[in-house]
Short mmCIF file of C-alpha atoms in Angstrom, two decimals:
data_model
loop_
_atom_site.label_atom_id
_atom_site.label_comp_id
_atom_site.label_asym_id
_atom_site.label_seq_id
_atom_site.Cartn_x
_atom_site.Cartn_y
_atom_site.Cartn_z
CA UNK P 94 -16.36 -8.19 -19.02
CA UNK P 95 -17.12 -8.94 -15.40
CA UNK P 96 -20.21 -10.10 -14.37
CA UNK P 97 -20.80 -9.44 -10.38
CA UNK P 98 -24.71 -10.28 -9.59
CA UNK P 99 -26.30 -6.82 -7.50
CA UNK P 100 -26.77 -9.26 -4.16
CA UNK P 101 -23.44 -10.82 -3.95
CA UNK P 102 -21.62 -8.00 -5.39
CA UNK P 103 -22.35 -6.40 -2.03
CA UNK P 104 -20.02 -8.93 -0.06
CA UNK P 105 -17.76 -8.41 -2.87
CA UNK P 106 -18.02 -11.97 -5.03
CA UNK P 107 -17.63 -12.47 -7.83
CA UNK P 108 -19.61 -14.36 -10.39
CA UNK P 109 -17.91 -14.78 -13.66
CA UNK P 110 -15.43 -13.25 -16.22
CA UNK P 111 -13.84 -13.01 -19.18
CA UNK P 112 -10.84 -11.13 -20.40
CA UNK P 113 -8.52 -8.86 -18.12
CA UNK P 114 -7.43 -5.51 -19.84
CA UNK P 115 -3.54 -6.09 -20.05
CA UNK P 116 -1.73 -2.70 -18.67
CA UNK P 117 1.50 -1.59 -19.69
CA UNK P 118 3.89 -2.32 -16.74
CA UNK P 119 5.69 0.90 -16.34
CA UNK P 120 3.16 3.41 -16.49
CA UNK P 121 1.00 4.38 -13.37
CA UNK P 122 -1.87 1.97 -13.43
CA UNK P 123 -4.40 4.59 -11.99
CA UNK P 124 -3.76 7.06 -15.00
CA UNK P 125 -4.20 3.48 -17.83
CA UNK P 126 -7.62 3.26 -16.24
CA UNK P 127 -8.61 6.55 -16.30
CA UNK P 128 -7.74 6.71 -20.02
CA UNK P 129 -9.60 3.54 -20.34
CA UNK P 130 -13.01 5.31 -18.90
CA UNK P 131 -12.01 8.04 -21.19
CA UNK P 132 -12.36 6.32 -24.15
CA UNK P 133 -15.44 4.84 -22.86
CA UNK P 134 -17.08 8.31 -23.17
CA UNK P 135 -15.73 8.75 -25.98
CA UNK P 136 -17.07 5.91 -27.51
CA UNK P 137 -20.46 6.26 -26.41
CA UNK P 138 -20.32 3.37 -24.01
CA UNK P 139 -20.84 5.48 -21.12
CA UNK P 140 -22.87 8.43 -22.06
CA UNK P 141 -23.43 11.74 -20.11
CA UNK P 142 -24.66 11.55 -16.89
CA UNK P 143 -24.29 8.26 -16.44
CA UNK P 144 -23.55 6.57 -12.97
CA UNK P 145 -20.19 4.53 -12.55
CA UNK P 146 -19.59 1.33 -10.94
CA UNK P 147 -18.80 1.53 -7.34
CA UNK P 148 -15.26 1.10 -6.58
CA UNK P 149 -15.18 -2.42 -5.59
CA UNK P 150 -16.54 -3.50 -8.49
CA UNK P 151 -14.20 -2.07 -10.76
CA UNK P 152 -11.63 -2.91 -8.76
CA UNK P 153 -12.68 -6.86 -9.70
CA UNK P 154 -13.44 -5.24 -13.30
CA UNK P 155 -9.53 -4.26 -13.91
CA UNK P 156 -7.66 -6.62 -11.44
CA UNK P 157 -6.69 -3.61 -9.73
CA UNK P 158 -6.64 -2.52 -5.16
CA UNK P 159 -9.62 -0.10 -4.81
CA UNK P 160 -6.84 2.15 -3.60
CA UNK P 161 -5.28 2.48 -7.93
CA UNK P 162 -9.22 2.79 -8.43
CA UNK P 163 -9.93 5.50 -6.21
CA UNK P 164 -6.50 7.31 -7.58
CA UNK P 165 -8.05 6.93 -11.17
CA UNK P 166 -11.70 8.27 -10.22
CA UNK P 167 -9.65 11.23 -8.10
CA UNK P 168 -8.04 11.66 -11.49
CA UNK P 169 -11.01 12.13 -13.94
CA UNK P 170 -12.50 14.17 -10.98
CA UNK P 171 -9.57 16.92 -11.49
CA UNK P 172 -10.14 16.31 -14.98
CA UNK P 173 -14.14 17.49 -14.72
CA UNK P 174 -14.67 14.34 -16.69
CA UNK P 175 -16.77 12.43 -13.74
CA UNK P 176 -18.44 14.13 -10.68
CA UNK P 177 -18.43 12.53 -7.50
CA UNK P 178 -21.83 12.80 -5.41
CA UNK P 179 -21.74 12.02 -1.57
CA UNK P 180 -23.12 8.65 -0.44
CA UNK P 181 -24.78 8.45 -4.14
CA UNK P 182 -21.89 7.19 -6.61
CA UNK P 183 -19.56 9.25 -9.63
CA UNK P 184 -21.40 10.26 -12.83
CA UNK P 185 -20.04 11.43 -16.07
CA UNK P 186 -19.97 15.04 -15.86
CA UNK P 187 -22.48 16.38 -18.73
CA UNK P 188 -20.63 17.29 -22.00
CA UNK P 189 -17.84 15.27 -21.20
CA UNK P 190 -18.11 13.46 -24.55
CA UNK P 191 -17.83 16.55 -26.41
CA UNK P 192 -15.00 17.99 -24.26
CA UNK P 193 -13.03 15.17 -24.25
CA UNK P 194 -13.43 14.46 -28.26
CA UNK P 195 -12.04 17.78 -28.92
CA UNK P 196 -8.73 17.13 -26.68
CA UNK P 197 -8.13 14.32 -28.15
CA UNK P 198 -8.51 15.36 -31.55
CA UNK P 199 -6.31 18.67 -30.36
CA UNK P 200 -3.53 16.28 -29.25
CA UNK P 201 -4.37 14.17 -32.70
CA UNK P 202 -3.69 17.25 -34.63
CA UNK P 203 -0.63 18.30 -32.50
CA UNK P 204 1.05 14.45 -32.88
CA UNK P 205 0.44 14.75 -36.65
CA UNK P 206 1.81 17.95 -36.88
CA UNK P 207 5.12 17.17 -34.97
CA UNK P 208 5.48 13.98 -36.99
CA UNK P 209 5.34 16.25 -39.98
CA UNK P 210 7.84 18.62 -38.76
CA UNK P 211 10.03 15.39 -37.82
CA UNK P 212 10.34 14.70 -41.10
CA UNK P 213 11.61 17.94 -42.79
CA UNK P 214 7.55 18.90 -43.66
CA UNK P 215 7.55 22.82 -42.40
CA UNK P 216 5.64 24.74 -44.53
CA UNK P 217 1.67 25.27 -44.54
CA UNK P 218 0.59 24.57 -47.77
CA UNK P 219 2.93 21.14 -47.84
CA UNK P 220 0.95 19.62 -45.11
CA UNK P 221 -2.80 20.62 -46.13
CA UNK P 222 -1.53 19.20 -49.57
CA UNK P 223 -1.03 15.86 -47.65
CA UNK P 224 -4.11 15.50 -45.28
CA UNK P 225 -5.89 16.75 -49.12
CA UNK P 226 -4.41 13.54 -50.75
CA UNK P 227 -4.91 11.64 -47.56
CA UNK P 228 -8.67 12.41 -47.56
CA UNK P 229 -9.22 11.35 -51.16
CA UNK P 230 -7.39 8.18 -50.81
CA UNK P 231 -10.03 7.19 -47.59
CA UNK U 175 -2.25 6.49 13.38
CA UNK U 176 -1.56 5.51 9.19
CA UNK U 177 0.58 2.73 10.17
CA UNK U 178 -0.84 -0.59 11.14
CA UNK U 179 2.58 -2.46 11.51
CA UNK U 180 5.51 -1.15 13.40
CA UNK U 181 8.99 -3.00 13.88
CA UNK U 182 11.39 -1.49 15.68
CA UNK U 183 14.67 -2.86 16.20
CA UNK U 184 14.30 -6.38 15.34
CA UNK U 185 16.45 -9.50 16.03
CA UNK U 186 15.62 -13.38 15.05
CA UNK U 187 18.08 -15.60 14.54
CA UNK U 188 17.85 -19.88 14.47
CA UNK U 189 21.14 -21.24 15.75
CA UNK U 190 24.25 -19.18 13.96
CA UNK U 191 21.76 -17.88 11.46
CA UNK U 192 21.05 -14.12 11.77
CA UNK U 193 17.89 -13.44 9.50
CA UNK U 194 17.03 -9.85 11.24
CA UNK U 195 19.64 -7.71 13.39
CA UNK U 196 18.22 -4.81 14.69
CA UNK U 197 15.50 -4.11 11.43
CA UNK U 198 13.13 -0.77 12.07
CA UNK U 199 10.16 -0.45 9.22
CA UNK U 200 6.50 0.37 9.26
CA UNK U 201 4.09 -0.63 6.83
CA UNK U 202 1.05 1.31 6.13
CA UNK U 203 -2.72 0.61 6.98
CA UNK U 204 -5.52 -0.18 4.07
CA UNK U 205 -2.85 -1.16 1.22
CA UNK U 206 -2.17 -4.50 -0.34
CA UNK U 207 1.55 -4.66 0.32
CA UNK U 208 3.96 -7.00 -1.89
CA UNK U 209 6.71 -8.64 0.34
CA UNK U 210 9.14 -9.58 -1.60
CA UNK U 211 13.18 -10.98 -1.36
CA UNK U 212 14.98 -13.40 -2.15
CA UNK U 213 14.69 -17.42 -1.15
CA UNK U 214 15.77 -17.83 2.48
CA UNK U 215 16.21 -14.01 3.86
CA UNK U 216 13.26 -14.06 5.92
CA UNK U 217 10.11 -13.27 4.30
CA UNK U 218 7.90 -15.90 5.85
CA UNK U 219 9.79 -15.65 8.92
CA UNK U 220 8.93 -12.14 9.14
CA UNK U 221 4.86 -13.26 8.28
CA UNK U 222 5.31 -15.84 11.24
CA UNK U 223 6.52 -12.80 13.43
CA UNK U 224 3.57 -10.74 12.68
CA UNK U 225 0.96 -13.47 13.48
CA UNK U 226 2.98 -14.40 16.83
CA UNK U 227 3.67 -17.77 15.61
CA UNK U 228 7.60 -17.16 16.21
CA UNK U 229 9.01 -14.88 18.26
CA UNK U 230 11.45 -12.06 17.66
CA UNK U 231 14.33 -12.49 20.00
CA UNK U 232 14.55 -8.89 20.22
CA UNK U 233 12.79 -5.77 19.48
CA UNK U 234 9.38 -4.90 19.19
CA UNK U 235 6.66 -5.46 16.83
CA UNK U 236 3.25 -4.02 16.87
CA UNK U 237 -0.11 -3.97 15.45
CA UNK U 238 -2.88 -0.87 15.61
CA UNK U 239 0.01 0.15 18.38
CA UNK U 240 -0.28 -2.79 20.76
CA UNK U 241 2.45 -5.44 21.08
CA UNK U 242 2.31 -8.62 19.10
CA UNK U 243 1.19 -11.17 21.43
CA UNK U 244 -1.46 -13.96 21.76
CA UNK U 245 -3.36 -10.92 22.17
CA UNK U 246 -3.04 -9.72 18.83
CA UNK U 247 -3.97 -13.02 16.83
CA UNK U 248 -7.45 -12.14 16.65
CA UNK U 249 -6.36 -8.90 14.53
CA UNK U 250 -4.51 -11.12 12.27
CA UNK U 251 -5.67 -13.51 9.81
CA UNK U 252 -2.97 -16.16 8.88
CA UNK U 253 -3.17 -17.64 5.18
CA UNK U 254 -3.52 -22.00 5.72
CA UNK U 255 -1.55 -24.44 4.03
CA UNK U 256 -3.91 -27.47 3.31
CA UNK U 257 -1.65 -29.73 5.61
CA UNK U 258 -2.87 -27.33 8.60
CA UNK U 259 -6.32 -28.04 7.71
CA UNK U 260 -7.77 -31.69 9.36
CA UNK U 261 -8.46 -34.10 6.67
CA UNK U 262 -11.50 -35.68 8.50
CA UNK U 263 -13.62 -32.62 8.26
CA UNK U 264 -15.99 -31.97 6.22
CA UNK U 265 -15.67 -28.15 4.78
CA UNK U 266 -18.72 -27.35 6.54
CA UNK U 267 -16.58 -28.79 9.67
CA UNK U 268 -14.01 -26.52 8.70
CA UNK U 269 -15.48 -23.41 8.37
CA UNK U 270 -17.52 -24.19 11.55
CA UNK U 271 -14.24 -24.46 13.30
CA UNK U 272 -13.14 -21.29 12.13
CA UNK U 273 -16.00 -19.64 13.28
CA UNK U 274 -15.68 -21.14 16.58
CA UNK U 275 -12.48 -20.10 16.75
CA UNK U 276 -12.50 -16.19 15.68
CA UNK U 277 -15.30 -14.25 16.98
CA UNK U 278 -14.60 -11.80 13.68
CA UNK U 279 -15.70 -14.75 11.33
CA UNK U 280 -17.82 -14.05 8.71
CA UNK U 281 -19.85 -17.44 7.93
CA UNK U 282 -21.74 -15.96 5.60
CA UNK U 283 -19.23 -15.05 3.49
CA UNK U 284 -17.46 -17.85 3.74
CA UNK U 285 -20.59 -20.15 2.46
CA UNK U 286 -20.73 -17.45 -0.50
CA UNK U 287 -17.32 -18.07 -1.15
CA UNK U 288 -17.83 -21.66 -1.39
CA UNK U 289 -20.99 -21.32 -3.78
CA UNK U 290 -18.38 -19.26 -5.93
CA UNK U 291 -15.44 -21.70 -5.80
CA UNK U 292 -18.37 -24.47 -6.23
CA UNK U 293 -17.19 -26.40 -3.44
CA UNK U 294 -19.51 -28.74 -1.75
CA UNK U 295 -20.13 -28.49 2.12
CA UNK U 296 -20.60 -31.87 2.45
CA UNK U 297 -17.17 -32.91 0.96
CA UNK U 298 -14.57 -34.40 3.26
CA UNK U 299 -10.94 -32.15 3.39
CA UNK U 300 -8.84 -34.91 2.44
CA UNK U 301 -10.52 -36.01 -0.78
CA UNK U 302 -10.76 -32.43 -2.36
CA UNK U 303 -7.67 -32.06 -5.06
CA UNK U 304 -5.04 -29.72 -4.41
CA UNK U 305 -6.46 -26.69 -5.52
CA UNK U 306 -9.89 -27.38 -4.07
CA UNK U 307 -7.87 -27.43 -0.71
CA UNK U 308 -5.77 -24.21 -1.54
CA UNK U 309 -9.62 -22.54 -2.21
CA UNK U 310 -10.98 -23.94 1.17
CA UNK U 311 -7.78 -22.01 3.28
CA UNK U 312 -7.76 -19.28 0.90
CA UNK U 313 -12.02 -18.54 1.70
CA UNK U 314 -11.40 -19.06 5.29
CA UNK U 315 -8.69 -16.53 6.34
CA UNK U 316 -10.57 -14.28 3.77
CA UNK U 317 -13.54 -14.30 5.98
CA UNK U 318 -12.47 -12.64 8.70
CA UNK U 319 -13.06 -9.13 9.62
CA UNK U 320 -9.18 -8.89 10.50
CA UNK U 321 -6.93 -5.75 10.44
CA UNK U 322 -3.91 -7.41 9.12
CA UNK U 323 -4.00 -10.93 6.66
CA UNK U 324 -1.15 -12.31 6.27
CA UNK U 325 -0.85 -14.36 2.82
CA UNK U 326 2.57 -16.35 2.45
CA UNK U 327 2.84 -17.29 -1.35
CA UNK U 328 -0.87 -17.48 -2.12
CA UNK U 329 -0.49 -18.52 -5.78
CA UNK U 330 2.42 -20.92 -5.63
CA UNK U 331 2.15 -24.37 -7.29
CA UNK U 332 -1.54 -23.36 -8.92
CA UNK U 333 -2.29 -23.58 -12.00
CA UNK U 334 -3.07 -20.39 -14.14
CA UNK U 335 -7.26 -20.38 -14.04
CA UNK U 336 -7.08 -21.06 -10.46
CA UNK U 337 -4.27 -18.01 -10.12
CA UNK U 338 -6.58 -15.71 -11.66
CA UNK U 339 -9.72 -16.89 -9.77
CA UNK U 340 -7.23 -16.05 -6.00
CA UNK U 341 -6.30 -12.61 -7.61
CA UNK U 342 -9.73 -11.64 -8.38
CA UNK U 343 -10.87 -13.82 -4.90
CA UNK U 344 -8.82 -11.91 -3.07
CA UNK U 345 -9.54 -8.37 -4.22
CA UNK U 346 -13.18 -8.74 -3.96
CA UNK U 347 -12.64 -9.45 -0.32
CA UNK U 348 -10.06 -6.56 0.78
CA UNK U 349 -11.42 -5.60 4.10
CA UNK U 350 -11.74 -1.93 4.14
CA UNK U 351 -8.96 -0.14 6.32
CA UNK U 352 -7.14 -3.54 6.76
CA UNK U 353 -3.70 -4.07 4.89
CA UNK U 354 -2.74 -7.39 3.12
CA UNK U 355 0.65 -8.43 3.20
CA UNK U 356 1.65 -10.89 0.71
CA UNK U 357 4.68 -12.47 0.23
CA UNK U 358 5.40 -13.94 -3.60
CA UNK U 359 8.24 -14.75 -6.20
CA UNK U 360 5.44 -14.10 -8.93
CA UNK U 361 6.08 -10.52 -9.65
CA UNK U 362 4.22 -10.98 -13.03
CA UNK U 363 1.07 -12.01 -11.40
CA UNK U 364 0.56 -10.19 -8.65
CA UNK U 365 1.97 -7.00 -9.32
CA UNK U 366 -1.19 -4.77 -10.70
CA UNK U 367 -2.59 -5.90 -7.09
CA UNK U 368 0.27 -4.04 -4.93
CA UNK U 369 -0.46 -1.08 -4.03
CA UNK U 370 2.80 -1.04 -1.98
CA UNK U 371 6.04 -2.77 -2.77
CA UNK U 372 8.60 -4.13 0.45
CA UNK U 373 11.52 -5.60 -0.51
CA UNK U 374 13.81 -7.41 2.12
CA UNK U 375 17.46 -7.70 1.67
CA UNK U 376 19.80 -9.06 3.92
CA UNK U 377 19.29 -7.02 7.12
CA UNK U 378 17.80 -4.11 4.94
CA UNK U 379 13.79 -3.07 3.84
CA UNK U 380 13.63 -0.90 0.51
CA UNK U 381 10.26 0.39 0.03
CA UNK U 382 7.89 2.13 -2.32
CA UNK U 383 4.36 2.85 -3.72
CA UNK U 384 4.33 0.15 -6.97
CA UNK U 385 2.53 3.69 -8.34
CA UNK U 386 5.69 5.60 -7.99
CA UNK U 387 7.65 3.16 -9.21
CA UNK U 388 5.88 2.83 -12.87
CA UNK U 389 5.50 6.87 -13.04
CA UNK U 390 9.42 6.65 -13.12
CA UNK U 391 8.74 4.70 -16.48
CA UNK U 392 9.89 0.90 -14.59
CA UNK U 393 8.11 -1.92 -14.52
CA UNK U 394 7.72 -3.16 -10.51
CA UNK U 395 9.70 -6.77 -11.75
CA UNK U 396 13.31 -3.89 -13.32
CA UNK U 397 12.29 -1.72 -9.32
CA UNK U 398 12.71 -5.92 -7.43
CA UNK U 399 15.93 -6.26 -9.74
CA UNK U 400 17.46 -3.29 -9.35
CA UNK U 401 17.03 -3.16 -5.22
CA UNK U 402 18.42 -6.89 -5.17
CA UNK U 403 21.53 -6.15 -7.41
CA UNK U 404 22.68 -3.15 -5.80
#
């Protein structure tokens, strides 16, 4: 976490910090932070309608040029995850938690299902009989 | 205008050594740009170019459109070496200096800068340790309001807390619409800062957004490799 006090943050210094979120080098950094904020939501660490740090700061927050910062906030724009506000500051867009859990679990289900099929695992009943015997074991 | 450097049709050479012949490139405004090459073909030559310290022996280079010149150094802030800075001084003597010298100097920030760094005003240049002097050149080109700062191997020779504290130094203070060019061997460290990448080979500039260059699945360190080797 990054710590930038409200006073100096404005003349962009910064105060303390602790551990950098280590990107994968050969995927587009703008699109690892926007999954990052994603997952925030998800998590409940940023809830609906609540206000985003300014640019700047999370530029200092991921080690990142405000330029791969605006590209990620452009991107969860598109993605009606955050809504920009004029002069004002980016919110998360209300029911993005829900909207966003039920992609991911879509693309959970879709992953699971193509592993399945991977593996010679075709038929209906073959699979429920898994995620049955998968559920008892939790 | 989206470029903020233009070159057109550079020459430099010292003695029998040709470093440019006849090299056109522009490089974009508000971007942190990565110069990178190999030892010896002319990165901090080129640096010394842009802030009129050499001069091209042909062609033209320009900044926001007008000619490098004594006229331009105002527009460009050069990073220090600690043996440019005079070991008498105090810092506060320093960064007085500096703001004598450049009317776009920000003394405000600079003090701010040294609260952060914890470096006391009253401390004389010469008896600060290495790094202590890197800091003090590194806070005073940042605190200019400059459209182009030039940074010629900010991070070399430091150790790895004081690396990190320059990466995160130097992107808190990116001057909105300026561009940073910053010329570095460490790929590894500096590369999530780039928003542009500018190799120079011999008598050749290859050139990309690092962006583009990871959506095509590389890492910016296999892009540098692959330009160099082919």
């Amino acid at each position: 976490m990054v710590t930038v006090h409200a006073e100096m943050a404005s003349l962009g210094i910064i105060i303390s910090k602790v551990n950098k979120m280590s990107f994968k080098d050969s995927v587009p950094i703008y699109i690892q932070i926007a999954n990052d904020i994603k997952e925030q939501v998800v998590s409940g660490k940023l809830v609906d309608g609540e206000k985003l740090k300014s640019v700047r700061e999370y530029a200092v927050f991921y080690e990142v040029t405000p330029l791969t910062v605006q590209r990620a906030m452009q991107l969860l724009e598109t993605e009606s995850v955050i809504q920009a506000k004029k002069g004002i500051g980016s919110f998360i867009v209300l029911g993005a938690r829900s909207t966003l859990e039920s992609m991911m679990i879509h693309t959970h289900v879709k992953e699971f299902v193509r592993g399945m099929k991977n593996m010679g695992i075709h038929t209906e009943e073959s699979v429920l009989e898994l995620v049955k015997e998968a559920l008892t074991d939790e | 205008m989206n470029d903020i450097i233009t070159v057109s049709n550079l020459s430099k050479r010292y003695g029998r050594n040709i470093v440019f012949d006849n090299l056109s490139f522009a490089l974009p405004r508000g971007r942190v740009i990565g110069l990178l090459g190999e030892n010896g073909i002319g990165k901090t030559t080129l640096l010394r170019l842009m802030a009129d310290i050499l001069k091209p022996d042909s062609g033209v280079m320009a900044i926001d459109g007008q000619i490098i010149s004594r006229h331009t150094r105002d527009k460009v802030s050069f990073l220090l070496e600690p043996v440019n800075l005079y070991r008498f001084m105090q810092v506060k003597d320093a960064i007085q200096f500096y703001k004598d010298f450049f009317d776009d100097f920000d003394y405000k920030k600079a003090i701010m800068l040294c609260e952060e760094f914890k470096l006391g005003l009253s401390r004389r240049v010469e008896f600060l340790s290495k790094g202590n002097q890197e800091r003090l050149c590194l806070l005073l080109s940042l605190s200019r309001n400059a459209s182009v700062f030039l940074l010629d191997e900010p991070l070399a020779g430091l150790d790895p807390k004081i690396k990190r504290d320059f990466v995160m130094t130097i992107l808190a203070n990116i001057v909105e619409k300026a561009s940073m060019v910053i010329a570095s061997h460490l790929i590894r460290d500096l590369q999530s800062i780039f928003d542009d990448i500018v190799i120079l080979k011999k008598n050749e500039v290859v050139m990309a957004p690092a962006e583009d260059i990871r959506a095509q699945g590389k890492s910016v360190e296999d892009y540098y490799l692959e330009v160099i080797e082919r």
